[in-house]
PDB file of C-alpha atoms in Angstrom:
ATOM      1  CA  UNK A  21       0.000   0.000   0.000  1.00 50.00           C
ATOM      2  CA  UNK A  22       1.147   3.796  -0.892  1.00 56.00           C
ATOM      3  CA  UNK A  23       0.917   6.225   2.060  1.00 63.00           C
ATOM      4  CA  UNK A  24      -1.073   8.854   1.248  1.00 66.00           C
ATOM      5  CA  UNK A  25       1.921  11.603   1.351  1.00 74.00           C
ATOM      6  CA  UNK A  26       3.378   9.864  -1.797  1.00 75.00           C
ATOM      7  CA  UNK A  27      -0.412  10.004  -4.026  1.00 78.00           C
ATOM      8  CA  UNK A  28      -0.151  13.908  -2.727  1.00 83.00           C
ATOM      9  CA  UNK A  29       3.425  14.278  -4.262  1.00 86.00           C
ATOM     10  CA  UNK A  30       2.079  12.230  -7.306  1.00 82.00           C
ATOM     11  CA  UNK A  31      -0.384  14.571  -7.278  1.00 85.00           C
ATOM     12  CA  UNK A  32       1.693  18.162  -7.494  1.00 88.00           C
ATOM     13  CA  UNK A  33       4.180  16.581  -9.916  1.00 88.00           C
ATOM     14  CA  UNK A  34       1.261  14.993 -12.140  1.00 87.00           C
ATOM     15  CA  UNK A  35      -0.725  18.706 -12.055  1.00 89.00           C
ATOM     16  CA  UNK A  36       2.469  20.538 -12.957  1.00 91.00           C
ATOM     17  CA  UNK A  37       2.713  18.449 -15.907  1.00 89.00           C
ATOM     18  CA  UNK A  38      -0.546  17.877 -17.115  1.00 90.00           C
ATOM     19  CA  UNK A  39      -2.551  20.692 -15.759  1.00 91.00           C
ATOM     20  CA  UNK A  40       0.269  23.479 -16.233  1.00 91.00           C
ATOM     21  CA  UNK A  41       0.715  23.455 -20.018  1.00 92.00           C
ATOM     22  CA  UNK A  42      -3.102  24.058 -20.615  1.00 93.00           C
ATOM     23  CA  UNK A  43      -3.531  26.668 -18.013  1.00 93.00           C
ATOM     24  CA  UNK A  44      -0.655  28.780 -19.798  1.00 91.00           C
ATOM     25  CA  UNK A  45      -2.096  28.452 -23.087  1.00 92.00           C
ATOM     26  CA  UNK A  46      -5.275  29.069 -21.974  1.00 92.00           C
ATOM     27  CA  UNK A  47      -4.323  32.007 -20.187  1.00 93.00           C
ATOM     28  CA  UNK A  48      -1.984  33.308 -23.179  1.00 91.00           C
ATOM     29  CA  UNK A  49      -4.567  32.836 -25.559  1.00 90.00           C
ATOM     30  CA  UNK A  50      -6.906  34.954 -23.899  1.00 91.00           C
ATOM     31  CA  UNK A  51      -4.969  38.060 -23.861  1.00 89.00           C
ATOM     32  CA  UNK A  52      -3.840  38.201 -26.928  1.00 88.00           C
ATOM     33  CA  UNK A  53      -7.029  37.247 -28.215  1.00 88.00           C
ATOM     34  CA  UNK A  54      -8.409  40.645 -26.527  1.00 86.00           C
ATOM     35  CA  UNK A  55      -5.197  42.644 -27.727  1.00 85.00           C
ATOM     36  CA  UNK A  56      -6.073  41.436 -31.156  1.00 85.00           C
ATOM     37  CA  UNK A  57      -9.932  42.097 -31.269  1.00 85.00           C
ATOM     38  CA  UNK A  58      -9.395  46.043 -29.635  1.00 86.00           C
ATOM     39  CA  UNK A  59      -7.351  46.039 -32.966  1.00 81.00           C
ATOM     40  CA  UNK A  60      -9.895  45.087 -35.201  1.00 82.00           C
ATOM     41  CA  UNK A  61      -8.990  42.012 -36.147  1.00 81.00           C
ATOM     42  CA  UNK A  62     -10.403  38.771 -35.600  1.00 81.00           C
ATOM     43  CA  UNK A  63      -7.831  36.329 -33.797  1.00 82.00           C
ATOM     44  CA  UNK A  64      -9.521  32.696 -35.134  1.00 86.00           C
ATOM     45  CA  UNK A  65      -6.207  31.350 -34.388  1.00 86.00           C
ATOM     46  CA  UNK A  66      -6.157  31.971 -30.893  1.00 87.00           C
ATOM     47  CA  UNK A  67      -9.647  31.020 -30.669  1.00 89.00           C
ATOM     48  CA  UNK A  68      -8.456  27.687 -31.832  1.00 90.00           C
ATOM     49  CA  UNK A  69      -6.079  27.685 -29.208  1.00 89.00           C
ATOM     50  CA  UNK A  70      -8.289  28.631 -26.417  1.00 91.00           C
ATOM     51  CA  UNK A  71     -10.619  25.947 -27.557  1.00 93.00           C
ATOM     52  CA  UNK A  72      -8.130  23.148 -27.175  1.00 92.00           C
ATOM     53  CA  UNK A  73      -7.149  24.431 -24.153  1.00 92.00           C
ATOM     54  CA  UNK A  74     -10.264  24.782 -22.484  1.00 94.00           C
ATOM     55  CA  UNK A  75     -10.706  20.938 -23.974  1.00 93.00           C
ATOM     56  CA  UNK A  76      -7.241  19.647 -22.426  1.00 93.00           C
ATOM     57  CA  UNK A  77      -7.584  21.140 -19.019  1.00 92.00           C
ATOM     58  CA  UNK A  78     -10.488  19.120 -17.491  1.00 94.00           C
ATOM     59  CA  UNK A  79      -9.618  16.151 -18.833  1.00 93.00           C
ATOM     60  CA  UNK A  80      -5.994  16.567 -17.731  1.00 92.00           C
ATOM     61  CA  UNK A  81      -6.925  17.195 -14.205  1.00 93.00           C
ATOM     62  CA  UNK A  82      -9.293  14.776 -14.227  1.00 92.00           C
ATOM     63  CA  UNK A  83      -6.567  12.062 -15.236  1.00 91.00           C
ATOM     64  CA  UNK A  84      -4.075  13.527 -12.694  1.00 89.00           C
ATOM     65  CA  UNK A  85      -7.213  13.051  -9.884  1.00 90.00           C
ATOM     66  CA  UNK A  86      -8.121   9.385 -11.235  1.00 88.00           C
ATOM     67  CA  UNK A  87      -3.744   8.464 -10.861  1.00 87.00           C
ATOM     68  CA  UNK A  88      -3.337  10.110  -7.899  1.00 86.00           C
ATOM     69  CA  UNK A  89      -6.455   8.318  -5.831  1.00 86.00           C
ATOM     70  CA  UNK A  90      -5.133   5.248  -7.879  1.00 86.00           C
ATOM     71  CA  UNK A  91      -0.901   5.833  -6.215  1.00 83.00           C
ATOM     72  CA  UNK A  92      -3.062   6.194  -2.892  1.00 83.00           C
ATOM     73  CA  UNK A  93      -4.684   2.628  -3.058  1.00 84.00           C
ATOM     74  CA  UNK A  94      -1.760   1.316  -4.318  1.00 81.00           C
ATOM     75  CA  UNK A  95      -3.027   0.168  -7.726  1.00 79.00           C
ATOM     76  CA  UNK A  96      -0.519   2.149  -9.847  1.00 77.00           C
ATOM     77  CA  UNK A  97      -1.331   1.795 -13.950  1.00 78.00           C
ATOM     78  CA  UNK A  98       0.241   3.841 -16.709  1.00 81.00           C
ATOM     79  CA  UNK A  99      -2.006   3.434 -20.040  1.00 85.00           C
ATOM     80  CA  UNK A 100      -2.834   5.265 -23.222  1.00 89.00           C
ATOM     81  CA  UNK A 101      -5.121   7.609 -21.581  1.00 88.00           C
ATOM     82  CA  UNK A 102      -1.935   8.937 -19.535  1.00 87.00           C
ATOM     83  CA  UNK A 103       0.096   8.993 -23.085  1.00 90.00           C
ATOM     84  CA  UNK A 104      -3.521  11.276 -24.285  1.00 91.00           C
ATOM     85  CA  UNK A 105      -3.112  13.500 -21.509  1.00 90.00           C
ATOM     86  CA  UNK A 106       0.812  14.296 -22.351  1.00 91.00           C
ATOM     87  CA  UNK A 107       0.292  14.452 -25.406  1.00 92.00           C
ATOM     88  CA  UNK A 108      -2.523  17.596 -25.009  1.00 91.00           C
ATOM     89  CA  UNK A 109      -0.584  18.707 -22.488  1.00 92.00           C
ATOM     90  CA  UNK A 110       2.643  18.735 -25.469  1.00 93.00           C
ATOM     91  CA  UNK A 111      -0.194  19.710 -27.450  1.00 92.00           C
ATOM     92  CA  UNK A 112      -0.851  22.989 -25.067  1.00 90.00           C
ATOM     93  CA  UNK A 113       2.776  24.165 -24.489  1.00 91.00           C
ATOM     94  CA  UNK A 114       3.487  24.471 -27.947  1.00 91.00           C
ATOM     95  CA  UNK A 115       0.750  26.630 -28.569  1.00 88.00           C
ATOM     96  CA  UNK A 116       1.634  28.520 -25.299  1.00 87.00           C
ATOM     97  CA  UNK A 117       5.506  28.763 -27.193  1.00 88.00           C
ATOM     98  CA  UNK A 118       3.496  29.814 -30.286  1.00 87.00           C
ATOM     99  CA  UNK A 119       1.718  32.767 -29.014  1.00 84.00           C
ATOM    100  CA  UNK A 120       4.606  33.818 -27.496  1.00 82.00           C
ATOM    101  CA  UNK A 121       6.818  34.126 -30.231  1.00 83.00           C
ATOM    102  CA  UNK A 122       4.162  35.329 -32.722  1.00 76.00           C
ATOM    103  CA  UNK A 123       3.094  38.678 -31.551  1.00 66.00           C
ATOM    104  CA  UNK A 124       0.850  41.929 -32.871  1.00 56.00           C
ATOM    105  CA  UNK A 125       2.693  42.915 -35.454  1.00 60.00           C
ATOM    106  CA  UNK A 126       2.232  47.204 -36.130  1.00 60.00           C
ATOM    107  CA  UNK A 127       1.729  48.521 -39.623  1.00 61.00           C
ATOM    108  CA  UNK A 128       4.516  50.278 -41.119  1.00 63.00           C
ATOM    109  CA  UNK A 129       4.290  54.096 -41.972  1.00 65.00           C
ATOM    110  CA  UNK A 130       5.657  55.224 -45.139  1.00 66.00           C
ATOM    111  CA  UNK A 131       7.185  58.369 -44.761  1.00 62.00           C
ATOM    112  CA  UNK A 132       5.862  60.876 -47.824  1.00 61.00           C
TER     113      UNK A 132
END
């Protein structure tokens, strides 16, 4: 049997990982998407962002609640639906990298 102080460690480690990406992207995407629409614009790409965020973070913490009750009783099982949750979790920090980098650009002025 696990003691319950190593499902709690299992649980900050698992969060950081799974839960952190999303919540950055999710976050990112957001303001920018606002910074974009006061210019007029309409910011579909970080829409698309924000929507697979907002689609990666429950299930994400949901799988990091579901391992970390499972480390507590001691019935420990890595599967595919942990290798789904890294992978929107990879999914989620690349488009958290991508915002970042990719920013409002300002129209040049020509000088007359």
């Amino acid at each position: 049997m696990t003691s319950a102080q190593g499902a709690l460690y299992a649980f900050y480690v698992l969060s950081v990982l799974l839960c952190g990406p999303p919540l950055l992207s999710l976050w990112i995407c957001f303001r920018r998407l606002g910074r974009v629409q006061r210019h007029g614009r309409t910011g579909h790409v970080f829409l698309a962002g924000i929507v697979i965020s907002a689609i990666a973070l429950p299930y994400n913490f949901g799988m990091t609640l579901l391992t970390a009750m499972s480390i507590a009783r001691g019935e420990t099982e890595l599967g595919t639906i942990h290798v789904a949750a890294m992978a929107l979790a990879w999914l989620c920090f690349w488009i958290w990298i991508a915002v970042l980098v990719v920013r409002l650009r300002r129209p040049r002025r020509r000088a007359l």
